[in-house]
PDB file of C-alpha atoms in Angstrom:
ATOM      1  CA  UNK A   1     -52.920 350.497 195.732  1.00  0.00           C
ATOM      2  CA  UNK A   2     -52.458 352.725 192.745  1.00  0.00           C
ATOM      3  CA  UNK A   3     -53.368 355.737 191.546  1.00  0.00           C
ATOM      4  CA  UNK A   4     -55.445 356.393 188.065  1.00  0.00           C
ATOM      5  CA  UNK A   5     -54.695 359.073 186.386  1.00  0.00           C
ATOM      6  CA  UNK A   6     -55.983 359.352 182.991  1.00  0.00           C
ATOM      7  CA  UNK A   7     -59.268 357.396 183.427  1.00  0.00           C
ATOM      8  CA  UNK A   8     -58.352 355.654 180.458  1.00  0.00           C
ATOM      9  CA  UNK A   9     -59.967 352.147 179.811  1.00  0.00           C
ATOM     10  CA  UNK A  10     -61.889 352.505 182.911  1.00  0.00           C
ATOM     11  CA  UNK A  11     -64.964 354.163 181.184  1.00  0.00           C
ATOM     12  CA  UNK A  12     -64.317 357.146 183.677  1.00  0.00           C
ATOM     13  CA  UNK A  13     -64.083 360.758 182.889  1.00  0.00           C
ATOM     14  CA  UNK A  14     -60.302 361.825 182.191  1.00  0.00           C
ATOM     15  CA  UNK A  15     -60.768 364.431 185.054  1.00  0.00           C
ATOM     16  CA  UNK A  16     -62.000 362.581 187.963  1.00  0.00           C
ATOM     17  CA  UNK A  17     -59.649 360.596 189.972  1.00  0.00           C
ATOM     18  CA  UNK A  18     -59.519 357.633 191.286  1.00  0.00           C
ATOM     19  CA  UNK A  19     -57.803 355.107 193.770  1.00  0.00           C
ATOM     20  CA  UNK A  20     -57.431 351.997 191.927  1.00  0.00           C
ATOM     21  CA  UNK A  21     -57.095 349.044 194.634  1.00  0.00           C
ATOM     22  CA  UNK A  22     -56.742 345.408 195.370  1.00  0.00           C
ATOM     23  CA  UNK A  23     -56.948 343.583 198.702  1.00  0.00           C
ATOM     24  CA  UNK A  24     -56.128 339.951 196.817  1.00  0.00           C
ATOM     25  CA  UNK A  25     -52.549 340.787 195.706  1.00  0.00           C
ATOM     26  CA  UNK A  26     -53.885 342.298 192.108  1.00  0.00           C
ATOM     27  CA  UNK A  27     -56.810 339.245 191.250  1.00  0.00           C
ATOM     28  CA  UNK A  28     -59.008 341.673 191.065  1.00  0.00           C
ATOM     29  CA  UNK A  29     -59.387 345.553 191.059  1.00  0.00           C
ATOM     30  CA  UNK A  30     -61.818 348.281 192.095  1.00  0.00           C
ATOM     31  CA  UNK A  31     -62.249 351.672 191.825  1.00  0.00           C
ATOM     32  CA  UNK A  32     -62.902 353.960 194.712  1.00  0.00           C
ATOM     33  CA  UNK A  33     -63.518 357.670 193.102  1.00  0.00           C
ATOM     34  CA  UNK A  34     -61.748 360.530 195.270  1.00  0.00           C
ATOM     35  CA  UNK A  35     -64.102 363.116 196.903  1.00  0.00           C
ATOM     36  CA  UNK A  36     -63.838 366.485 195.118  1.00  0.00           C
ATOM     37  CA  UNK A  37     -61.677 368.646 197.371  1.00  0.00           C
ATOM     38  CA  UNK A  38     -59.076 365.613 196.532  1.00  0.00           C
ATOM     39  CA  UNK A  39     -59.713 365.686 192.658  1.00  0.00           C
ATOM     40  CA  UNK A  40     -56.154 367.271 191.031  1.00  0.00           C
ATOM     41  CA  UNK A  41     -54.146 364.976 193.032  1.00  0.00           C
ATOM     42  CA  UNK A  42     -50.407 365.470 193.220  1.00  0.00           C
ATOM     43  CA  UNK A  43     -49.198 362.097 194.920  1.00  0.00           C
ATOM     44  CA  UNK A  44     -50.025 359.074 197.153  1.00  0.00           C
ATOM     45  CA  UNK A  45     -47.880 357.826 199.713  1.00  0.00           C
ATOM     46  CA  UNK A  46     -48.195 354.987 201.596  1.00  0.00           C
ATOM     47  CA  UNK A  47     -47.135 354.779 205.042  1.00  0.00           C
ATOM     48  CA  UNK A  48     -44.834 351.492 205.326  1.00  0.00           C
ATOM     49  CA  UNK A  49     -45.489 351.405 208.704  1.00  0.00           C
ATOM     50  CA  UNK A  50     -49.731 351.111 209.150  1.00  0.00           C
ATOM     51  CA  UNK A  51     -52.425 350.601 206.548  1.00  0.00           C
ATOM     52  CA  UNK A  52     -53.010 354.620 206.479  1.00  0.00           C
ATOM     53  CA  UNK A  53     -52.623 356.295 202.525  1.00  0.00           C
ATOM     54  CA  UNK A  54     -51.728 359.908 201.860  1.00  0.00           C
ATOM     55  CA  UNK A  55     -52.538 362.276 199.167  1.00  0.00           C
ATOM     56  CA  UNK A  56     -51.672 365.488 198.033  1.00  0.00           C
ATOM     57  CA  UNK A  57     -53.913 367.721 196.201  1.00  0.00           C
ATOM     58  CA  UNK A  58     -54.043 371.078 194.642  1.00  0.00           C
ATOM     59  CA  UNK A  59     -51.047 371.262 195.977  1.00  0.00           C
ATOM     60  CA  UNK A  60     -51.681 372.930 199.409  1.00  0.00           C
ATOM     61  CA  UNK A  61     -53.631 369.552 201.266  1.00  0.00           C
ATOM     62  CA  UNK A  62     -52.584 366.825 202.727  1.00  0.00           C
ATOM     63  CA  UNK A  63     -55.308 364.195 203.561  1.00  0.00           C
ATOM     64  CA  UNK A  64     -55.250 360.607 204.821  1.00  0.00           C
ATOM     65  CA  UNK A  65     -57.314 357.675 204.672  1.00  0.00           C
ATOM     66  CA  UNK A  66     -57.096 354.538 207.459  1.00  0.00           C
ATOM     67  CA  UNK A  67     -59.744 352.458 205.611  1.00  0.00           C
ATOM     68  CA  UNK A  68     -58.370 352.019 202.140  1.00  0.00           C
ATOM     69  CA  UNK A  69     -59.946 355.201 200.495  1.00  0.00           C
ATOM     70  CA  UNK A  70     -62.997 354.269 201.403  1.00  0.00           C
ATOM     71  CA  UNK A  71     -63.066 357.714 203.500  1.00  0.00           C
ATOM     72  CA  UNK A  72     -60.902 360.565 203.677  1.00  0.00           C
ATOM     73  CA  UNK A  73     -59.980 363.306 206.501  1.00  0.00           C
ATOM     74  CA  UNK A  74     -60.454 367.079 205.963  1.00  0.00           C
ATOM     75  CA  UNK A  75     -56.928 368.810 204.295  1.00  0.00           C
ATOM     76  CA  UNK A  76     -54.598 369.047 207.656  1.00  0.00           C
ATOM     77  CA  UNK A  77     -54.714 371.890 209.547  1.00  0.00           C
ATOM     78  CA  UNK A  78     -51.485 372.173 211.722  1.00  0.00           C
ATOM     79  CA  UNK A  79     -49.430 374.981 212.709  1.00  0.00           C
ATOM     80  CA  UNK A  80     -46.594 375.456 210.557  1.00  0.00           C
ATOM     81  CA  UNK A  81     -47.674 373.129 207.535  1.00  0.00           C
ATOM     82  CA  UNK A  82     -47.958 376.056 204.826  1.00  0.00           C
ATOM     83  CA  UNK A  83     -46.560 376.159 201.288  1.00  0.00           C
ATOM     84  CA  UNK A  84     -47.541 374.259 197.940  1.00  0.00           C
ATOM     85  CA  UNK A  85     -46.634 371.244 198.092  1.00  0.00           C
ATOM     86  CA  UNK A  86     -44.882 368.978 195.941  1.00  0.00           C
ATOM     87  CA  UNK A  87     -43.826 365.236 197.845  1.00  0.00           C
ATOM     88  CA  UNK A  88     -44.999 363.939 201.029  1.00  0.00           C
ATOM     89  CA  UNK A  89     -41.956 361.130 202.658  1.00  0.00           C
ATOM     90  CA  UNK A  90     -43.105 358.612 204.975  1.00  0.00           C
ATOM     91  CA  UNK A  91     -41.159 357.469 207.514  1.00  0.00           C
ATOM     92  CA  UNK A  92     -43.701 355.516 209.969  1.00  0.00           C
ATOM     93  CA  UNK A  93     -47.295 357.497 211.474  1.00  0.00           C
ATOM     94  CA  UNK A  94     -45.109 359.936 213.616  1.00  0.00           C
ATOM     95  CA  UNK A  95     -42.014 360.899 211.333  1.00  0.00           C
ATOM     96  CA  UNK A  96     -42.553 362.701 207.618  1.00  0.00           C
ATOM     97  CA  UNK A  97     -41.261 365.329 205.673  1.00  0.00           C
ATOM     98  CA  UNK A  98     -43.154 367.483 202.752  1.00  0.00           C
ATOM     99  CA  UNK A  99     -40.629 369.000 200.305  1.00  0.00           C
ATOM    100  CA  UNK A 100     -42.228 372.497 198.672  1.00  0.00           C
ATOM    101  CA  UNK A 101     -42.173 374.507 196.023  1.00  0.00           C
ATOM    102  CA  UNK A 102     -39.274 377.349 196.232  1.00  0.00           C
ATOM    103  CA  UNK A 103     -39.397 376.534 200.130  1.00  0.00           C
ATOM    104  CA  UNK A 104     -37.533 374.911 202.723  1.00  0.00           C
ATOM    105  CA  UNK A 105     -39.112 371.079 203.419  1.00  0.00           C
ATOM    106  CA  UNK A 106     -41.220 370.941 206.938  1.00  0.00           C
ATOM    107  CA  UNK A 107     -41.049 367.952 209.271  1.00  0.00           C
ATOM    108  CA  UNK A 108     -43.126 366.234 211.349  1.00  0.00           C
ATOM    109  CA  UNK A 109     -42.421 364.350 214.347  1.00  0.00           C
ATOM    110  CA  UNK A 110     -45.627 364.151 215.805  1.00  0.00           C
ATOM    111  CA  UNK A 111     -47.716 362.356 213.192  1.00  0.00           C
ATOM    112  CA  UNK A 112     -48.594 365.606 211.827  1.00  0.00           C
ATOM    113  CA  UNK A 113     -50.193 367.857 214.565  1.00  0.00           C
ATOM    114  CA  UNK A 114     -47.183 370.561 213.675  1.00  0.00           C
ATOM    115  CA  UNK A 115     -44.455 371.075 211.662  1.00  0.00           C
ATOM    116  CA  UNK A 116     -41.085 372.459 211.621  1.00  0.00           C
ATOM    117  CA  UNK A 117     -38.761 373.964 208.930  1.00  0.00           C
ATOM    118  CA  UNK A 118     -36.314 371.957 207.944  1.00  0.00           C
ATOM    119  CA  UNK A 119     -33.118 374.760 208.238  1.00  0.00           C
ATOM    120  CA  UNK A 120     -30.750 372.178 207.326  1.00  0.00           C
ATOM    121  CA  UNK A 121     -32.010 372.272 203.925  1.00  0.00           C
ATOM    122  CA  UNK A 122     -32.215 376.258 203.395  1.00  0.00           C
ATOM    123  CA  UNK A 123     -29.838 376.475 201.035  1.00  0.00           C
ATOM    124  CA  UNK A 124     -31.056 374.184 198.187  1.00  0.00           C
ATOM    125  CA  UNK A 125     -34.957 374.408 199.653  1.00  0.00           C
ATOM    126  CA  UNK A 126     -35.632 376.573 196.188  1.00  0.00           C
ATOM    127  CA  UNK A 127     -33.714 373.136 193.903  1.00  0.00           C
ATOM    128  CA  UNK A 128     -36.614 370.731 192.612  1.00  0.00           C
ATOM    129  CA  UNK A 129     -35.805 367.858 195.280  1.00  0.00           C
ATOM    130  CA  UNK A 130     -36.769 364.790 195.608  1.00  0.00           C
ATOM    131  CA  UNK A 131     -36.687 362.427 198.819  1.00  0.00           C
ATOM    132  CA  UNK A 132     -37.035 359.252 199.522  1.00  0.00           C
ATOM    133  CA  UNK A 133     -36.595 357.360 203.341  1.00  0.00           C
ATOM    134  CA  UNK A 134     -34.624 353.423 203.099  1.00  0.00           C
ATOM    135  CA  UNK A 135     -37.408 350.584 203.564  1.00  0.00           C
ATOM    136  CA  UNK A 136     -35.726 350.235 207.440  1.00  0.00           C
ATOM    137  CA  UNK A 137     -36.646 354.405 207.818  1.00  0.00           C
ATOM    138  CA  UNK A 138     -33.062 354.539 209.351  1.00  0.00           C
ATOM    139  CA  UNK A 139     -31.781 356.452 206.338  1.00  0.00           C
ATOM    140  CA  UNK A 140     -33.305 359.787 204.256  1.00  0.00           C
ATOM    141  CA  UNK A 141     -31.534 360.569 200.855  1.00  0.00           C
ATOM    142  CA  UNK A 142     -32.090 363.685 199.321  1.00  0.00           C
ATOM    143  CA  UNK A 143     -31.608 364.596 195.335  1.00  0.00           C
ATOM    144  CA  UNK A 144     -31.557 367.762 193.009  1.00  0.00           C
ATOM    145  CA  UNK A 145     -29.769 370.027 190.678  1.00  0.00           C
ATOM    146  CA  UNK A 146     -27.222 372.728 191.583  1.00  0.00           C
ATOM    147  CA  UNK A 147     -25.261 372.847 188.882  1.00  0.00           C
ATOM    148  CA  UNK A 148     -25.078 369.314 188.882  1.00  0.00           C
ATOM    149  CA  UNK A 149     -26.638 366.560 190.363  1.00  0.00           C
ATOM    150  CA  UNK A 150     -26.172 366.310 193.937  1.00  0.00           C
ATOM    151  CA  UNK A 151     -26.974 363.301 196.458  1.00  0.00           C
ATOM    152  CA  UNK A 152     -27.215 363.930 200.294  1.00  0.00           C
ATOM    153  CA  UNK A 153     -27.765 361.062 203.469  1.00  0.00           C
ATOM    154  CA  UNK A 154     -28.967 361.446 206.688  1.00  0.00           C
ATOM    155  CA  UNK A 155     -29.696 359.329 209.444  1.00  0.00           C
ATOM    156  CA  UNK A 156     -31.167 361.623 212.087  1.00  0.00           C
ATOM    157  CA  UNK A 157     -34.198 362.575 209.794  1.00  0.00           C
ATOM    158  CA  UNK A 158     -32.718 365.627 207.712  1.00  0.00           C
ATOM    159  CA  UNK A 159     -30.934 367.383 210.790  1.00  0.00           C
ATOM    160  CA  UNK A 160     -27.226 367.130 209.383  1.00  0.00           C
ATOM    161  CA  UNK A 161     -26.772 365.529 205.807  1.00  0.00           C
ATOM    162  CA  UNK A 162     -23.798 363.386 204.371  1.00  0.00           C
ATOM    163  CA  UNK A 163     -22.924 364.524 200.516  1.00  0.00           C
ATOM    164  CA  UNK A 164     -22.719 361.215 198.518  1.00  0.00           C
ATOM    165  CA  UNK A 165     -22.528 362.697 195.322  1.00  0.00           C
ATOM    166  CA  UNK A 166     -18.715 361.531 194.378  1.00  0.00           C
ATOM    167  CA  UNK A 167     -17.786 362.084 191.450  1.00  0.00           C
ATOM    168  CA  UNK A 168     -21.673 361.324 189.695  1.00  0.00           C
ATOM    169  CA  UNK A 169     -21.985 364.127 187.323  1.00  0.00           C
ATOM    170  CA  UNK A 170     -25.046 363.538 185.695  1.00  0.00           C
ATOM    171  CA  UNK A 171     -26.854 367.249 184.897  1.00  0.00           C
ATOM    172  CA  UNK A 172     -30.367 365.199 185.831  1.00  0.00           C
ATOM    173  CA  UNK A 173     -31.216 362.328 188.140  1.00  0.00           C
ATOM    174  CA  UNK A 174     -32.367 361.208 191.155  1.00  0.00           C
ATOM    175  CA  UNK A 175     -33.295 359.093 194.066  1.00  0.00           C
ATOM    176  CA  UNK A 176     -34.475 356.361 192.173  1.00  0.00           C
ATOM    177  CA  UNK A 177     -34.685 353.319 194.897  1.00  0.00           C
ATOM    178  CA  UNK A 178     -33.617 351.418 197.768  1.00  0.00           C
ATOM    179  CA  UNK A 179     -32.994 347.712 197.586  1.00  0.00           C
ATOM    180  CA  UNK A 180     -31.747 346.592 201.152  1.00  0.00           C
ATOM    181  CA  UNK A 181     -29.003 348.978 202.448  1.00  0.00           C
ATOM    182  CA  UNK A 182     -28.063 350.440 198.588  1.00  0.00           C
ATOM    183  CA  UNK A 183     -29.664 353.741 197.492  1.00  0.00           C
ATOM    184  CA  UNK A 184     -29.969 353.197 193.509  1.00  0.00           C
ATOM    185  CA  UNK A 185     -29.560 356.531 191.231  1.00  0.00           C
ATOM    186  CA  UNK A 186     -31.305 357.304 188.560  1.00  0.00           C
ATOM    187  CA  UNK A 187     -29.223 359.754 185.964  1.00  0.00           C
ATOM    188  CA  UNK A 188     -32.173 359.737 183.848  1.00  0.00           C
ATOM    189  CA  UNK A 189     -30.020 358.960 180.150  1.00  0.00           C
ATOM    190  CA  UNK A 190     -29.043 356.358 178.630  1.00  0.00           C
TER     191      UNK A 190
END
């Protein structure tokens, strides 16, 4: 699935969003229009683990869909999950983390029904990160800018962290992808 954000060729309005989606491998395409406490989206993730989409909107809801987009839940209501929010990382149903603005991430372990602060990340939680989990969801790296780009691993879900950064010195970057076992960089330049 993919997200339309302009509207642009579509013969929709510019600001009404929509999920763009495709159940025969992109053949064809339809449009499924987002119900207005959804409009102003900030992301879509997809859980690699079910059929189940995310989005973020307005920057302080989180809202699934099991059906495709076809129909969406009410913004989650869960103890701890406050904050604007900025990027929702899927693990699997049970395990994700939402990085905020000027706030240290939360984590779920229980497919959402509360969240936690993530105190291992206190001390760059107000750094634009970005985070992204391996395709296996043994591994979470973690980017942003102190200074310098920094890079940081973990394997127990953001509870201790591994500094990969080496001797990158980019001033801007990122997580960019994971092919297989490598975590690619992005320094954003030439």
């Amino acid at each position: 699935m993919a997200l339309d954000v302009t509207g642009t060729g579509t013969g929709r309005s510019a600001r009404e969003w929509y999920v763009l989606k495709s159940s025969n491998f992109g053949a064809n395409w339809s449009w499924v229009r987002l119900p207005p406490f959804l409009q102003g989206v900030g992301g879509l993730v997809a859980n690699p683990t079910s059929d189940t989409i995310y989005v973020i909107s307005g920057g302080s809801c989180i809202s699934h869909s099991a059906d495709h987009a076809e129909s969406w839940s009410p913004c989650w209501k869960a103890p701890g999950l406050t904050g604007r929010f900025r990027q929702l990382v899927v693990r699997d149903s049970r395990t994700m983390v939402v990085l905020r603005d000027g706030d240290v991430p939360l984590r779920t372990n229980d497919g959402g029904a509360s969240w936690r602060r993530m105190e291992s990340l206190a001390s760059v939680a107000r750094r634009q990160l970005t985070a992204e989990y391996s395709w296996s969801g043994k591994t979470l790296a973690l980017s942003g800018v102190a200074g310098q780009l920094f890079v940081w691993v973990s394997r127990d879900d953001g509870d201790t962290w591994t500094d990969e950064s080496g001797d990158y010195s980019a001033m801007s970057g990122g997580v960019a992808q994971w092919y297989e076992s490598t975590l690619y960089i992005s320094s954003l330049g030439q």
